[in-house]
Tab-separated table of C-alpha atoms in Angstrom:
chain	number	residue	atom	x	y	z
P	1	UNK	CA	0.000	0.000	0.000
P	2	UNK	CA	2.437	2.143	0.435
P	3	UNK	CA	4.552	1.786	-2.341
P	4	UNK	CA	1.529	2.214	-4.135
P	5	UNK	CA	1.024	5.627	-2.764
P	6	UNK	CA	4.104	6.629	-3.138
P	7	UNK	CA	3.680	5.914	-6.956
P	8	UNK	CA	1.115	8.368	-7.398
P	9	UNK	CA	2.876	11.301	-5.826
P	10	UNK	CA	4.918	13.549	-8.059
P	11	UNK	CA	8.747	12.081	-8.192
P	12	UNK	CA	11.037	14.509	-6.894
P	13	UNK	CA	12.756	14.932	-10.070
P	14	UNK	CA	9.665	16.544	-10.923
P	15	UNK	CA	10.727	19.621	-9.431
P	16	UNK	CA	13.779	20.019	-11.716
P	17	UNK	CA	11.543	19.659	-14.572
P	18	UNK	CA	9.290	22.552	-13.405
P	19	UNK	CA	12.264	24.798	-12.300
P	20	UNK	CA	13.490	24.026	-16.185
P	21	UNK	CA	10.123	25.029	-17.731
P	22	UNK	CA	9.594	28.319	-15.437
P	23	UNK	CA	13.106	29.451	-16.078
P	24	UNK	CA	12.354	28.899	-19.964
P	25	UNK	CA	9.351	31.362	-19.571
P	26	UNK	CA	11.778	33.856	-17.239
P	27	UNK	CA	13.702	33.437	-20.552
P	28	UNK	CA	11.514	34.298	-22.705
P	29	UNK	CA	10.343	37.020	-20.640
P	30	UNK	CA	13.303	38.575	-20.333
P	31	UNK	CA	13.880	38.608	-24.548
P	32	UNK	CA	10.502	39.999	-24.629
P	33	UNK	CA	11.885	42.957	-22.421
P	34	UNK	CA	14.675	43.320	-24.352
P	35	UNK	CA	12.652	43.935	-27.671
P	36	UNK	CA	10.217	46.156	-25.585
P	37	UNK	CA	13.341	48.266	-24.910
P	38	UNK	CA	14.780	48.755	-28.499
P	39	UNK	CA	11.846	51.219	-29.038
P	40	UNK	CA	9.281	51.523	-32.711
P	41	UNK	CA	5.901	50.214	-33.344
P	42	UNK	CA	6.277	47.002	-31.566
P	43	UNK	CA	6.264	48.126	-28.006
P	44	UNK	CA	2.785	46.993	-26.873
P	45	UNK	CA	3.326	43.427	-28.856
P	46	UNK	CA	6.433	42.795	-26.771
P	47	UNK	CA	4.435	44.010	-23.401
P	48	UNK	CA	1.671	41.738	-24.620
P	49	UNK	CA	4.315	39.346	-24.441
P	50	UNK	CA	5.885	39.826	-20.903
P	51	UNK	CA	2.672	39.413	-19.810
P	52	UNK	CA	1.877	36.179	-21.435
P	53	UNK	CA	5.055	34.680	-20.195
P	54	UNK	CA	4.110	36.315	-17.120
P	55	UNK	CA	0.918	34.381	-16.698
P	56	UNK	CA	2.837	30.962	-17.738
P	57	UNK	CA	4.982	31.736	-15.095
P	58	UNK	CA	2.529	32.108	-12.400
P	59	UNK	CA	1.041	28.786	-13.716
P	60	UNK	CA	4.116	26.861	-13.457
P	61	UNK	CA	4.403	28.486	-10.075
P	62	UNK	CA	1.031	26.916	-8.697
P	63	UNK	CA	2.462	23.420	-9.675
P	64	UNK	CA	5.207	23.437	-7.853
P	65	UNK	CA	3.840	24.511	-4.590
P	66	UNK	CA	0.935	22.319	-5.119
P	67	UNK	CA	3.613	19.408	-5.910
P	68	UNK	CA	5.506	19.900	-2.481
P	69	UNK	CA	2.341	19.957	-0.859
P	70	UNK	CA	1.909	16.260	-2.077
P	71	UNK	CA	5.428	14.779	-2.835
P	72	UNK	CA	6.711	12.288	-0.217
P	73	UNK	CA	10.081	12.937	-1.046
P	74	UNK	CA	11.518	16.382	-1.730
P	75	UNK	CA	15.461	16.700	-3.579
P	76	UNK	CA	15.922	19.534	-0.631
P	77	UNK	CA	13.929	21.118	1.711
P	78	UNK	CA	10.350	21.917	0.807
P	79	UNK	CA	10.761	25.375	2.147
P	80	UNK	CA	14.011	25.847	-0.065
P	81	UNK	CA	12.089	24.869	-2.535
P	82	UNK	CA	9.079	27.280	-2.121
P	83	UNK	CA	11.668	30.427	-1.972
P	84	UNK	CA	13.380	29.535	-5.219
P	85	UNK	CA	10.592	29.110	-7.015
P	86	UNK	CA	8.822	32.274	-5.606
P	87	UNK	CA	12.363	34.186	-6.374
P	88	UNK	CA	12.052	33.417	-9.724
P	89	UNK	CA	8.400	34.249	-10.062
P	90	UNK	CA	9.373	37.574	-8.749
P	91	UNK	CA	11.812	38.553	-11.244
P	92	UNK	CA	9.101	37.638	-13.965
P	93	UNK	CA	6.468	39.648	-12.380
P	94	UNK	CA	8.977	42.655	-12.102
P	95	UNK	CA	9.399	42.544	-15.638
P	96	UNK	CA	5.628	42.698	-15.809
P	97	UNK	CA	5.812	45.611	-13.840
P	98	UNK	CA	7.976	47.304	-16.298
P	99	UNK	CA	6.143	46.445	-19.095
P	100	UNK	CA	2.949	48.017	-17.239
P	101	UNK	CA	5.116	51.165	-16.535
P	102	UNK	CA	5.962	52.056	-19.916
P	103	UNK	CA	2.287	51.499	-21.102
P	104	UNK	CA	0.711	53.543	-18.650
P	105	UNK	CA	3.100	56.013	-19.384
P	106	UNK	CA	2.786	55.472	-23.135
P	107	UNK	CA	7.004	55.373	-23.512
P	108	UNK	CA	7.767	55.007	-26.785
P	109	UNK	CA	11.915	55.769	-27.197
P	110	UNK	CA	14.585	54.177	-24.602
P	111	UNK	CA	17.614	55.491	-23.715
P	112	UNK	CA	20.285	53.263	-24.719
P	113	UNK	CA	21.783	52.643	-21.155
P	114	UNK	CA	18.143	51.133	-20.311
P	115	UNK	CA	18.656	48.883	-23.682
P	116	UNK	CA	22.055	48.172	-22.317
P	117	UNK	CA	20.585	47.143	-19.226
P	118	UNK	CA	17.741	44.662	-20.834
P	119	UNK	CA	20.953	42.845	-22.199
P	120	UNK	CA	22.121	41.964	-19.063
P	121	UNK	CA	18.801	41.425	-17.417
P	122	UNK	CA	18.836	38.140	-20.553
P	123	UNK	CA	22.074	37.205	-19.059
P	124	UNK	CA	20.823	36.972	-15.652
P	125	UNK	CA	18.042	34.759	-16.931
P	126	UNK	CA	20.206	32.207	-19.041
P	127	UNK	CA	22.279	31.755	-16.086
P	128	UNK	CA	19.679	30.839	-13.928
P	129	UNK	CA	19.659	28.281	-16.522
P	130	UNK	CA	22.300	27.129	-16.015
P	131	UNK	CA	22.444	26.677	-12.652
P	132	UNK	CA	19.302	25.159	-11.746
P	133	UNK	CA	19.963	21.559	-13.541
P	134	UNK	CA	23.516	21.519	-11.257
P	135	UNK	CA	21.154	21.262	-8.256
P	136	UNK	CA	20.466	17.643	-8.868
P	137	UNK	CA	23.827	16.721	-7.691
P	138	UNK	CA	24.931	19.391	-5.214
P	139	UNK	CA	27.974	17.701	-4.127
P	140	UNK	CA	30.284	17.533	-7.429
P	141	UNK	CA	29.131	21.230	-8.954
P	142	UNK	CA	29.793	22.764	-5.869
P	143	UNK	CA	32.221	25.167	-7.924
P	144	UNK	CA	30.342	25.837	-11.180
P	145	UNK	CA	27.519	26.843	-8.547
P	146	UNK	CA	29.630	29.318	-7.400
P	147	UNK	CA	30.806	30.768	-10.162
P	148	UNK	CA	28.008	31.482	-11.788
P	149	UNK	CA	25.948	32.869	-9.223
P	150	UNK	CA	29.193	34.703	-8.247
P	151	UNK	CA	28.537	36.064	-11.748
P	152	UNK	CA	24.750	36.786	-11.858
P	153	UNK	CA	26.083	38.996	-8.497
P	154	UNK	CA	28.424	40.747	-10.717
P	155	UNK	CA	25.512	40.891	-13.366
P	156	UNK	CA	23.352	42.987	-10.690
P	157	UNK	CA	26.157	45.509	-9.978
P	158	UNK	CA	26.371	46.445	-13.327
P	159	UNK	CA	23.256	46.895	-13.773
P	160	UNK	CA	22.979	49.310	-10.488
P	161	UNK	CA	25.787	51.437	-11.974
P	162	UNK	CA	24.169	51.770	-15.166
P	163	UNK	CA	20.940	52.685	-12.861
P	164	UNK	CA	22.880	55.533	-11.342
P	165	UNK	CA	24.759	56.154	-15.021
P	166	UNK	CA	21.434	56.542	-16.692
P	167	UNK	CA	19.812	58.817	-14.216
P	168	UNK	CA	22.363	61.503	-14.269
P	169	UNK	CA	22.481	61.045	-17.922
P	170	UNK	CA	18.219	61.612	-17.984
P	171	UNK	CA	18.785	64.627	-15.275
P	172	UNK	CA	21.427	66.554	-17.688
P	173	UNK	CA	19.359	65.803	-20.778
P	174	UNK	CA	16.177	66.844	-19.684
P	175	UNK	CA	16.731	69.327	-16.238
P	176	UNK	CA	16.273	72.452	-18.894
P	177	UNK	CA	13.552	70.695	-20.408
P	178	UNK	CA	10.480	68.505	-19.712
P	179	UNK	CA	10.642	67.848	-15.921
P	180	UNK	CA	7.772	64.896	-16.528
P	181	UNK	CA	10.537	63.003	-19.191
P	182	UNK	CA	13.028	62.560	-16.159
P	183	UNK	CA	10.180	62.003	-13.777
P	184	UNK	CA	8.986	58.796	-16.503
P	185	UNK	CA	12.636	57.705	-17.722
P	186	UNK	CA	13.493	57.144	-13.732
P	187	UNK	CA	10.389	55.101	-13.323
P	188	UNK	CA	11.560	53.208	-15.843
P	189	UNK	CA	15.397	52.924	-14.673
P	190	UNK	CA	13.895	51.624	-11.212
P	191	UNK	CA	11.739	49.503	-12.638
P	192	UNK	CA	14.851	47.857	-14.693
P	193	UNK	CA	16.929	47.683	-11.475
P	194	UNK	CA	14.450	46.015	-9.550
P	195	UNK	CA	14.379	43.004	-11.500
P	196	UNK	CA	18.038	42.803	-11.529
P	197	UNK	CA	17.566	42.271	-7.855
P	198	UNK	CA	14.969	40.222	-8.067
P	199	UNK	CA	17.688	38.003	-10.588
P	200	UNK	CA	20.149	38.783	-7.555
P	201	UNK	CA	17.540	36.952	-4.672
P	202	UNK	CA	17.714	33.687	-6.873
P	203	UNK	CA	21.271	33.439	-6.652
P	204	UNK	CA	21.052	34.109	-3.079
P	205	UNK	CA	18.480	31.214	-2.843
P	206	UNK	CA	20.432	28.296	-4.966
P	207	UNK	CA	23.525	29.900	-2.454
P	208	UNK	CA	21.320	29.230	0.334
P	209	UNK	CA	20.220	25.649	-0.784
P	210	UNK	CA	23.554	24.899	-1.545
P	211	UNK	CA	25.100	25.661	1.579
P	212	UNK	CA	22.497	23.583	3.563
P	213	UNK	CA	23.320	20.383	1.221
P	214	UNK	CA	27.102	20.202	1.495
C-alpha cells in the first residue's frame, strides 16, 4: 500500500523539470523585455508578451507549490524549494511591472543605457539556466555553482551602476527641459533595477540551498 502511494505522488525529479520550464518562460520574458526596450511600433506586442510569459509563469508556479504539498520525497527542503521558485516568479512579475510602466506612461523611445541594461537582465536569466539543472547533484558542482551565481552577483552591480549612469544622464538631458521626461525615464530605470535584484535573490536562494546540502 504504500509503495503504491508513493507511486502516485509527483517524483522529486519533478521539481527540476518545473524549475526548467519556469526558467524557460523567465527566458523568454526577459527577450521579450529586451525587444520592448529597443523602441518603434512594436512596443505593446512585446508588453503583450511579458505578460503572457508572465501568466505561464505564475502557472508553473502553482504546480510546484501544489507538488511539495503532495510529494513524499523532496530533492531539498520543501521550504528551499518554495523560496526559489517564488524568487524566480518575482523577477518575472517585475518585468511585468515594467512592461505596465511604460504602457501607462505610453514610452515610446529608450535610452540606450536602459537597452544596455535589458541585455544583461537576458544574461541573468540564461544563467539561472544554467544553474538550476547543477542542483540535482549538489555535491560535485559545488564550484560551477559558485561561479556562476558569483557572476549573476556581478551581473546585478552592473546593472545598479548603469541605474545611477542613466539617471544623471536623464537629469542633464532633460533638467532644462520637460521635468515629466526625467520624472517617466526614472520610473523606468527603477523599474529595470528592480528586476536585476529580483535576478540577484535567486542566486542568493540556490547559495542558500547549496550551503544547507554540502
Amino acid at each position: 500500500m504504500l509503495n503504491w502511494f508513493r507511486a502516485v505522488l509527483p517524483r522529486e525529479e519533478r521539481f527540476f523539470d518545473l524549475f526548467a520550464r519556469h526558467n524557460k518562460v523567465v527566458i523568454e520574458g526577459a527577450h521579450a523585455l529586451q525587444d520592448m526596450l529597443q523602441g518603434g511600433d512594436d512596443i505593446l506586442r512585446h508588453c503583450q508578451r511579458v505578460n503572457q510569459f508572465e501568466n505561464e509563469a505564475d502557472n508553473i508556479t502553482r504546480e510546484v507549490l501544489t507538488a511539495v504539498r503532495r510529494t513524499f520525497i523532496t530533492p531539498f527542503d520543501r521550504g528551499d524549494i518554495k523560496n526559489l521558485i517564488t524568487s524566480m516568479d518575482d523577477a518575472i512579475d517585475q518585468m511585468q511591472q515594467t512592461s505596465k510602466a511604460v504602457v501607462l506612461f505610453e514610452v515610446k523611445e529608450f535610452e540606450p543605457t536602459m537597452r544596455e541594461m535589458g541585455t544583461l537582465l537576458v544574461e541573468c536569466a540564461n544563467l539561472i539556466g544554467k544553474a538550476l539543472p547543477l542542483l540535482q547533484a549538489i555535491g560535485q558542482n559545488v564550484p560551477m555553482i559558485t561561479a556562476i551565481t558569483e557572476e549573476m552577483t556581478k551581473l546585478e552591480g552592473r546593472v545598479d551602476d548603469l541605474h545611477d549612469i542613466g539617471l544623471k544622464e536623464l537629469f542633464l538631458k532633460h533638467r532644462h527641459a520637460n521635468t515629466m521626461d526625467f520624472i517617466v525615464g526614472a520610473e523606468i530605470y527603477d523599474h529595470l533595477e528592480k528586476v536585476a535584484d529580483r535576478f540577484d535573490d535567486v542566486a542568493n536562494e540556490i547559495n542558500s540551498i547549496m550551503i544547507e546540502q554540502v
